[in-house]
GROMACS .gro file of C-alpha atoms in nm:
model
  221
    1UNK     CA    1   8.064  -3.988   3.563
    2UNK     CA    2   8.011  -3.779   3.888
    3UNK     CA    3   8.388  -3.740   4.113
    4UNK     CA    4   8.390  -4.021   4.356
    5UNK     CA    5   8.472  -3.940   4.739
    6UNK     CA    6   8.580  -4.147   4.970
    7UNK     CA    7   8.186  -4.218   5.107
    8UNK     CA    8   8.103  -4.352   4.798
    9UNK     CA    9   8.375  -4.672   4.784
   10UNK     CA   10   8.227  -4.974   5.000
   11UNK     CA   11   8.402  -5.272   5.070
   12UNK     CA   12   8.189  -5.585   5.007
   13UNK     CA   13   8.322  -5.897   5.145
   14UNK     CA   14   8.153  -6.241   5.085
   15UNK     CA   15   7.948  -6.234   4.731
   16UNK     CA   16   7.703  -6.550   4.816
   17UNK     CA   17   7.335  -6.452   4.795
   18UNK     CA   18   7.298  -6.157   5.051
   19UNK     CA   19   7.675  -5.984   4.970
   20UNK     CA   20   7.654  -6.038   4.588
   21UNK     CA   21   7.284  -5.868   4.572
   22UNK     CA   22   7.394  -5.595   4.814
   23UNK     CA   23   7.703  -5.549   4.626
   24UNK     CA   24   7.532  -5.530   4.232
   25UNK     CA   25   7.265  -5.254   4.424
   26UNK     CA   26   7.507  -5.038   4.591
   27UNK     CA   27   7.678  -5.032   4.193
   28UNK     CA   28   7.323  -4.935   4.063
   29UNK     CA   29   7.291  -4.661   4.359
   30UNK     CA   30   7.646  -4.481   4.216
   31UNK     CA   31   7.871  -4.638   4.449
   32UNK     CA   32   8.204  -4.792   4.402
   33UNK     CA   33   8.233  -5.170   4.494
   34UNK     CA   34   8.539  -5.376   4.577
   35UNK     CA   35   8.374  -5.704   4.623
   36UNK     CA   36   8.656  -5.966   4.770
   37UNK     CA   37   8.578  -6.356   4.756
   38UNK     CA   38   8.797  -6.663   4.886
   39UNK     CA   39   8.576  -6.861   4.635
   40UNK     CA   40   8.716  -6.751   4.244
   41UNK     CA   41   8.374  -6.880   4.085
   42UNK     CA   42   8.185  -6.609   4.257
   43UNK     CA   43   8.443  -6.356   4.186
   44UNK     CA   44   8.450  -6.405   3.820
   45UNK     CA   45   8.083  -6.412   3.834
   46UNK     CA   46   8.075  -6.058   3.943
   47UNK     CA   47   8.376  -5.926   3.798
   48UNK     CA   48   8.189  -5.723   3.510
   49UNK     CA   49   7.942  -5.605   3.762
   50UNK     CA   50   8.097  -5.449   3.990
   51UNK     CA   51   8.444  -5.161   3.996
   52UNK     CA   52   8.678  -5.426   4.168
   53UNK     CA   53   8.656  -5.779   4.210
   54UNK     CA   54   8.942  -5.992   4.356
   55UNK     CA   55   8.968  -6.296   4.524
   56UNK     CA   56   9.135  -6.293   4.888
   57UNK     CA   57   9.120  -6.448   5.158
   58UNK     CA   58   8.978  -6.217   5.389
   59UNK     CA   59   9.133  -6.300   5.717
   60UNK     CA   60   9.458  -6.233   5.584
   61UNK     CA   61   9.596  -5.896   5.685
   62UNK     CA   62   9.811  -5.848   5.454
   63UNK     CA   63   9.566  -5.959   5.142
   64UNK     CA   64   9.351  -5.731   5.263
   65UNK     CA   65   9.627  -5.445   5.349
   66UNK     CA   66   9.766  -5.453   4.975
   67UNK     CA   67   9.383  -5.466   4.828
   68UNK     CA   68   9.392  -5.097   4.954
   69UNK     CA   69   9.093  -5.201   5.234
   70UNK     CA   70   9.246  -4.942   5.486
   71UNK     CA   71   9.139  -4.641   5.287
   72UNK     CA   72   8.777  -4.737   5.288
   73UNK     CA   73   8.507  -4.578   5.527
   74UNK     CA   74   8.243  -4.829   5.484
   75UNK     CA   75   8.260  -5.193   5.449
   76UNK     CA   76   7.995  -5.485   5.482
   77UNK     CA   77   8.040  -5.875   5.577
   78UNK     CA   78   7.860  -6.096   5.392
   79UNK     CA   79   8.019  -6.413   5.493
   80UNK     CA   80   7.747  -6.637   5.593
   81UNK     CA   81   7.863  -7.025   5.579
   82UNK     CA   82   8.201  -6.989   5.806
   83UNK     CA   83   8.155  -6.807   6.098
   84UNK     CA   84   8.505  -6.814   6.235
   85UNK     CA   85   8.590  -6.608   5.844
   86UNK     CA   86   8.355  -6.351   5.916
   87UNK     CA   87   8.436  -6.308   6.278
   88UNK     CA   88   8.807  -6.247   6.233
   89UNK     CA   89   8.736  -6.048   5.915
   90UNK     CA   90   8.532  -5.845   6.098
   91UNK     CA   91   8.793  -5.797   6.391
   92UNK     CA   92   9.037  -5.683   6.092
   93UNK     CA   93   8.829  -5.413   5.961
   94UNK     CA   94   8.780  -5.252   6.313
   95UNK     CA   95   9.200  -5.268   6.364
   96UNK     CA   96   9.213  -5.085   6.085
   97UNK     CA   97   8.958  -4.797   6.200
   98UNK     CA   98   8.686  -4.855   5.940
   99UNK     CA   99   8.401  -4.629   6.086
  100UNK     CA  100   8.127  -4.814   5.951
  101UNK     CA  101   8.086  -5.176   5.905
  102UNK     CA  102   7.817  -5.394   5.890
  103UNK     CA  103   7.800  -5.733   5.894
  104UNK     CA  104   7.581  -6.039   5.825
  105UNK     CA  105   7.510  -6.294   6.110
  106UNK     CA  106   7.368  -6.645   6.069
  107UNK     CA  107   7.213  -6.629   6.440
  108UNK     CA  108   7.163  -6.404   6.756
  109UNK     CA  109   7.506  -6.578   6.944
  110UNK     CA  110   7.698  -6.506   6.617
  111UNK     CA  111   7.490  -6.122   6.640
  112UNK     CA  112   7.625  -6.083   6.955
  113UNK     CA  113   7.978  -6.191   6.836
  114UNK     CA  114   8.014  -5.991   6.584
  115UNK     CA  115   7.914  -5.660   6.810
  116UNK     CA  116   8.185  -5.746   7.027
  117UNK     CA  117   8.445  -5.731   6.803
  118UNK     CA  118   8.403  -5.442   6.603
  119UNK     CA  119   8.073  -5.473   6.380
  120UNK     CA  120   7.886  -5.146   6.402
  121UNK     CA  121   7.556  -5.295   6.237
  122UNK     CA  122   7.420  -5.610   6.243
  123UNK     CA  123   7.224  -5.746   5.990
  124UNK     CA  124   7.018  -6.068   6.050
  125UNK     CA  125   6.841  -6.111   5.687
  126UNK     CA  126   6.637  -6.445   5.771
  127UNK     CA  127   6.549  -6.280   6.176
  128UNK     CA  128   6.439  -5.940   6.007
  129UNK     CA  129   6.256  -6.063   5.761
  130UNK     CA  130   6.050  -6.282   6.006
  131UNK     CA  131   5.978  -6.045   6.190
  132UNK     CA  132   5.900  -5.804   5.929
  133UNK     CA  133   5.634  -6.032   5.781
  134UNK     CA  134   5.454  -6.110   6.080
  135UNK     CA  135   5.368  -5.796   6.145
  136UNK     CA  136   5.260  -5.762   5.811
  137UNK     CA  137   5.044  -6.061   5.773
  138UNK     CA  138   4.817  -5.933   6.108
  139UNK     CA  139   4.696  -5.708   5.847
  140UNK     CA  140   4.763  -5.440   6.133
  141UNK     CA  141   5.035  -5.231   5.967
  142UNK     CA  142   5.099  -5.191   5.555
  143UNK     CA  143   5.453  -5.210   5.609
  144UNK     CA  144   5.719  -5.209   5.891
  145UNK     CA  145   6.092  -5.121   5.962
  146UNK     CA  146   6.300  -5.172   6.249
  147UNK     CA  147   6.562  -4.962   6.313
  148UNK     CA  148   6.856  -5.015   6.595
  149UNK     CA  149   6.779  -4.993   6.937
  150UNK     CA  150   6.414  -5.119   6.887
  151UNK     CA  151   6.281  -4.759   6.695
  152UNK     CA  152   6.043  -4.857   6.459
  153UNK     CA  153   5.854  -4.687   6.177
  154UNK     CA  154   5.552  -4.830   6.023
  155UNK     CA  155   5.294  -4.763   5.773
  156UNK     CA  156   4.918  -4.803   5.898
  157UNK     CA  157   4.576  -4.638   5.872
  158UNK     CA  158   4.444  -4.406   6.088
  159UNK     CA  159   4.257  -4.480   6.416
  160UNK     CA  160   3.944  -4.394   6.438
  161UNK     CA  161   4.007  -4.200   6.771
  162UNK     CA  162   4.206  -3.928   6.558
  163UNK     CA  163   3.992  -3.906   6.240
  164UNK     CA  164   3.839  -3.511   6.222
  165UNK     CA  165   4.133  -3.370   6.438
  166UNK     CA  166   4.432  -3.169   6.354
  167UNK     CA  167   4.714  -3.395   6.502
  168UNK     CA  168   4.803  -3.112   6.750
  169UNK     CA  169   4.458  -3.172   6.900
  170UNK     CA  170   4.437  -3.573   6.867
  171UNK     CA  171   4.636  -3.680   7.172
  172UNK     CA  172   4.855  -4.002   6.996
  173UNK     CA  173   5.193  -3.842   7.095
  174UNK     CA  174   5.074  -3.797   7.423
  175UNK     CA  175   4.862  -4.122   7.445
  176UNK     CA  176   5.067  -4.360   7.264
  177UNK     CA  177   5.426  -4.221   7.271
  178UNK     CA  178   5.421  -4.228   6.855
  179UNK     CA  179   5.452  -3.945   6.608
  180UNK     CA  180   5.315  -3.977   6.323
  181UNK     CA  181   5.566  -3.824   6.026
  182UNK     CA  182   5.380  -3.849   5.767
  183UNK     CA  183   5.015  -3.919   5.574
  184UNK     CA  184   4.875  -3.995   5.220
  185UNK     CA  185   4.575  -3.882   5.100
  186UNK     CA  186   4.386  -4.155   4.860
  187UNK     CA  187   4.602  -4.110   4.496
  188UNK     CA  188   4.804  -3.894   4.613
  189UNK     CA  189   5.121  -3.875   4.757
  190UNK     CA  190   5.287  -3.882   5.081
  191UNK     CA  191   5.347  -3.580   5.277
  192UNK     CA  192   5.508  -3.411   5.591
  193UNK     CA  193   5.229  -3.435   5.841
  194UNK     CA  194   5.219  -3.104   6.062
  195UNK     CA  195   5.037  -3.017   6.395
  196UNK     CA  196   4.759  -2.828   6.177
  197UNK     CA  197   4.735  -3.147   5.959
  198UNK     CA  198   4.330  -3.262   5.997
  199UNK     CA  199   4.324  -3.649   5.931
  200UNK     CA  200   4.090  -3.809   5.730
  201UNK     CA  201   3.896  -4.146   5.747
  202UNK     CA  202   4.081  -4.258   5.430
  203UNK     CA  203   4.447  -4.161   5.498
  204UNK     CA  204   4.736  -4.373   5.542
  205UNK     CA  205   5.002  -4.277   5.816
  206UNK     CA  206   5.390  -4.315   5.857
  207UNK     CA  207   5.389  -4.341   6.262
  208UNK     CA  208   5.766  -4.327   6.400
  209UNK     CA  209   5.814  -4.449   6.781
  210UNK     CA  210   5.953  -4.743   6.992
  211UNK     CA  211   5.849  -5.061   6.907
  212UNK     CA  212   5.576  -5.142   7.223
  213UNK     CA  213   5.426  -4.770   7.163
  214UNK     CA  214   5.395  -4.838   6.749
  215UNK     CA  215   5.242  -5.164   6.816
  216UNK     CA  216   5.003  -5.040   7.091
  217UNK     CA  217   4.928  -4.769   6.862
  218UNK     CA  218   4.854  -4.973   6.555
  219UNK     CA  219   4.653  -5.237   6.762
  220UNK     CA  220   4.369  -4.924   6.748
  221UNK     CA  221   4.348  -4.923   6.404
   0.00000   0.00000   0.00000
């Protein structure tokens, strides 16, 4: 087994649906998982699936203090059902100078909450998904990502404005305020799209912008 740095050990606390799936991927992905439950069902559940499983109660300093949390530069809040839990959890992982945490929230209010108090990213699975789907089923764009701060990068085929052209000569940066990063030629694969790149009639494009300029853009397709 590959050395282990400190990057690679992630603190998972909550193991319902969304921290117990997150938690049994970021195992299959190399990492090591503590995964930390107040609920000793769940914990047993994943106790052969992931490194470390305990049960704590996570708004306990010093539960989480002798569990070693401290040391780790990444941690994620799955907590879902109690918000007041994952709110003070969270506020204990940013005393403690954990660079990256993420956490789950149930609504926007709870969102903003959880921001205020330390959460670097926010992760609203039922929002996201929403969102992500409607875009989808307007049958304008193949797939879509949102990314912090409203940067978006979605999958699409070309307009017909820019089929012909070598992207230096089709005008979308300048038109739409997109770039596109990327396009697949029918069975083949994707690659990095360059100014000399001519697009085709059949290709599909990975177009990178803000959100208002990627939907603009895909609106011409």
């Amino acid at each position: 087994m590959a050395n282990k740095n400190r990057t690679d050990r992630i603190v998972v606390i909550g193991l319902g649906r969304f921290g117990g799936s997150l938690a049994i991927e970021l195992v299959k992905g190399g990492c090591e998982v503590l995964g930390l439950d107040n609920r000793p069902q769940l914990v047993q559940r994943f106790a052969d699936q992931l490194t470390h499983a305990a049960v704590a109660d996570t708004t306990d300093d010093e539960a989480l203090t002798q569990l070693g949390v401290r040391e780790f530069q990444r941690a994620v809040v799955g907590i879902g059902t109690d918000i007041e839990a994952s709110i003070l959890t969270t506020s204990l992982l940013d005393d403690y100078g954990i660079p990256n945490i993420w956490a789950k929230a149930v609504n926007r209010q709870h969102a903003r909450i959880l921001q205020r108090v330390g959460a670097h990213h926010v992760v609203l699975p039922e929002y996201d998904m929403g969102e992500r789907v409607a875009h989808l089923v307007t049958g304008r764009m193949l797939d879509y990502i949102e990314f912090e701060d409203g940067y978006t990068i979605v999958k699409t085929i070309a307009p017909e404005e820019a089929i012909g052209k070598p992207l230096s000569e089709s005008g979308l940066r300048v038109k739409y305020g997109v770039t596109v990063v990327g396009v697949k030629r029918p069975g083949g694969d994707f690659t990095h799209a360059e100014p000399p790149t001519v697009i085709n009639r059949s290709d599909i494009l990975v177009v990178a912008g803000k959100r208002k300029n990627v939907e603009s853009f895909a609106d011409r397709t």
